[in-house]
Amino acid sequence: MVAAGAAIADEVGIANLTMGLLAERVGVRTPSLYKHVAGQEDLVRRIAALALSEAGDAVGGAVQGYAGRDALAAAARAFRAFVLDHPGRYAATIGVEPSGPDDPVATAGGRLLDGFTAVLRGYAIKEPDVDHALRMLRSLCHGFATLQSANGFQWSAEVDESFEWLIAFTDRGLRAL
């Protein structure tokens, strides 16, 4: 049910995903869904955990064998591609708070952070600055990808060139720390 819900969210947006729409798409009556999920909120949380896990796999896999700027570029491109390919499920991750350290949202979110943390190992980031650097990377990648996904770049500059410029700028900033 969660995978089907995630696919629908990518198609219509997480805000437009309903239990009724999911039931219709999977060919069951709405009450039957409650055997699999507790309700709309539970469905969205499970989609968020799935999306964080998938994004973590994409970023973690992309950085394997790379360091420094190459790892940064690989992670940023993988994250951007994930958001562009899965805008609905990624939107489910925004603002979802883990209920504890064993919550699937926390576990999956940790996997995504691990990929970005691996990127930072290629730079001389002091321990007190790691959290700040992680937030900066997440903000840059998230902001660019979600704006692009929402068709937020409608001026003349080529979007891919702008993204590569962002990677180069971020690399220079991380090396300057």
PDB file of C-alpha atoms in Angstrom, residues 36-109:
ATOM      1  CA  HIS A  36      -2.402  -1.978   6.181  1.00  0.00           C
ATOM      2  CA  VAL A  37      -2.237   1.586   7.525  1.00  0.00           C
ATOM      3  CA  ALA A  38      -3.835   3.302  10.499  1.00  0.00           C
ATOM      4  CA  GLY A  39      -5.055   6.250   8.437  1.00  0.00           C
ATOM      5  CA  GLN A  40      -3.958   9.186   6.301  1.00  0.00           C
ATOM      6  CA  GLU A  41      -1.325  10.405   8.759  1.00  0.00           C
ATOM      7  CA  ASP A  42       0.196   6.929   9.075  1.00  0.00           C
ATOM      8  CA  LEU A  43       0.238   6.561   5.287  1.00  0.00           C
ATOM      9  CA  VAL A  44       2.083   9.873   4.854  1.00  0.00           C
ATOM     10  CA  ARG A  45       4.607   8.964   7.583  1.00  0.00           C
ATOM     11  CA  ARG A  46       5.268   5.641   5.887  1.00  0.00           C
ATOM     12  CA  ILE A  47       5.703   7.379   2.536  1.00  0.00           C
ATOM     13  CA  ALA A  48       8.119   9.805   4.195  1.00  0.00           C
ATOM     14  CA  ALA A  49      10.157   6.920   5.641  1.00  0.00           C
ATOM     15  CA  LEU A  50      10.192   5.223   2.231  1.00  0.00           C
ATOM     16  CA  ALA A  51      11.279   8.432   0.504  1.00  0.00           C
ATOM     17  CA  LEU A  52      14.052   9.124   3.024  1.00  0.00           C
ATOM     18  CA  SER A  53      15.271   5.560   2.662  1.00  0.00           C
ATOM     19  CA  GLU A  54      15.251   5.751  -1.127  1.00  0.00           C
ATOM     20  CA  ALA A  55      16.964   9.153  -1.124  1.00  0.00           C
ATOM     21  CA  GLY A  56      19.531   7.820   1.352  1.00  0.00           C
ATOM     22  CA  ASP A  57      20.236   4.862  -0.934  1.00  0.00           C
ATOM     23  CA  ALA A  58      20.583   7.183  -3.928  1.00  0.00           C
ATOM     24  CA  VAL A  59      22.957   9.604  -2.198  1.00  0.00           C
ATOM     25  CA  GLY A  60      24.910   6.897  -0.360  1.00  0.00           C
ATOM     26  CA  GLY A  61      25.357   4.867  -3.506  1.00  0.00           C
ATOM     27  CA  ALA A  62      26.359   7.912  -5.528  1.00  0.00           C
ATOM     28  CA  VAL A  63      29.209   8.933  -3.214  1.00  0.00           C
ATOM     29  CA  GLN A  64      30.803   5.473  -3.026  1.00  0.00           C
ATOM     30  CA  GLY A  65      34.429   5.726  -4.137  1.00  0.00           C
ATOM     31  CA  TYR A  66      34.429   9.521  -4.358  1.00  0.00           C
ATOM     32  CA  ALA A  67      35.814  12.262  -2.138  1.00  0.00           C
ATOM     33  CA  GLY A  68      35.849  16.038  -2.086  1.00  0.00           C
ATOM     34  CA  ARG A  69      34.214  17.847  -4.986  1.00  0.00           C
ATOM     35  CA  ASP A  70      33.492  14.585  -6.815  1.00  0.00           C
ATOM     36  CA  ALA A  71      31.560  13.233  -3.822  1.00  0.00           C
ATOM     37  CA  LEU A  72      29.757  16.540  -3.379  1.00  0.00           C
ATOM     38  CA  ALA A  73      28.722  16.597  -7.033  1.00  0.00           C
ATOM     39  CA  ALA A  74      27.620  12.960  -6.967  1.00  0.00           C
ATOM     40  CA  ALA A  75      25.535  13.454  -3.820  1.00  0.00           C
ATOM     41  CA  ALA A  76      23.963  16.690  -5.030  1.00  0.00           C
ATOM     42  CA  ARG A  77      23.082  15.242  -8.424  1.00  0.00           C
ATOM     43  CA  ALA A  78      21.633  12.074  -6.898  1.00  0.00           C
ATOM     44  CA  PHE A  79      19.533  14.032  -4.433  1.00  0.00           C
ATOM     45  CA  ARG A  80      18.287  16.421  -7.121  1.00  0.00           C
ATOM     46  CA  ALA A  81      17.398  13.525  -9.420  1.00  0.00           C
ATOM     47  CA  PHE A  82      15.503  11.807  -6.617  1.00  0.00           C
ATOM     48  CA  VAL A  83      13.444  14.910  -5.837  1.00  0.00           C
ATOM     49  CA  LEU A  84      12.700  15.569  -9.511  1.00  0.00           C
ATOM     50  CA  ASP A  85      11.703  11.943 -10.096  1.00  0.00           C
ATOM     51  CA  HIS A  86       9.679  11.653  -6.871  1.00  0.00           C
ATOM     52  CA  PRO A  87       8.305  15.079  -5.937  1.00  0.00           C
ATOM     53  CA  GLY A  88       5.254  13.799  -4.065  1.00  0.00           C
ATOM     54  CA  ARG A  89       6.999  11.294  -1.873  1.00  0.00           C
ATOM     55  CA  TYR A  90       9.828  13.745  -1.184  1.00  0.00           C
ATOM     56  CA  ALA A  91       7.271  16.387  -0.160  1.00  0.00           C
ATOM     57  CA  ALA A  92       6.025  13.921   2.464  1.00  0.00           C
ATOM     58  CA  THR A  93       9.404  14.174   4.205  1.00  0.00           C
ATOM     59  CA  ILE A  94       9.150  17.890   4.869  1.00  0.00           C
ATOM     60  CA  GLY A  95       8.224  18.609   8.450  1.00  0.00           C
ATOM     61  CA  VAL A  96       7.713  14.999   9.491  1.00  0.00           C
ATOM     62  CA  GLU A  97       9.164  14.487  12.950  1.00  0.00           C
ATOM     63  CA  PRO A  98      10.405  11.144  14.242  1.00  0.00           C
ATOM     64  CA  SER A  99       8.626   9.905  17.344  1.00  0.00           C
ATOM     65  CA  GLY A 100      11.882   8.464  18.680  1.00  0.00           C
ATOM     66  CA  PRO A 101      15.241   7.037  17.652  1.00  0.00           C
ATOM     67  CA  ASP A 102      13.706   3.750  16.454  1.00  0.00           C
ATOM     68  CA  ASP A 103      11.038   5.437  14.338  1.00  0.00           C
ATOM     69  CA  PRO A 104      11.468   4.403  10.675  1.00  0.00           C
ATOM     70  CA  VAL A 105      11.500   8.112   9.765  1.00  0.00           C
ATOM     71  CA  ALA A 106      14.516   8.654  12.039  1.00  0.00           C
ATOM     72  CA  THR A 107      16.313   5.565  10.763  1.00  0.00           C
ATOM     73  CA  ALA A 108      15.741   6.448   7.111  1.00  0.00           C
ATOM     74  CA  GLY A 109      16.604  10.107   7.693  1.00  0.00           C
TER      75      GLY A 109
END
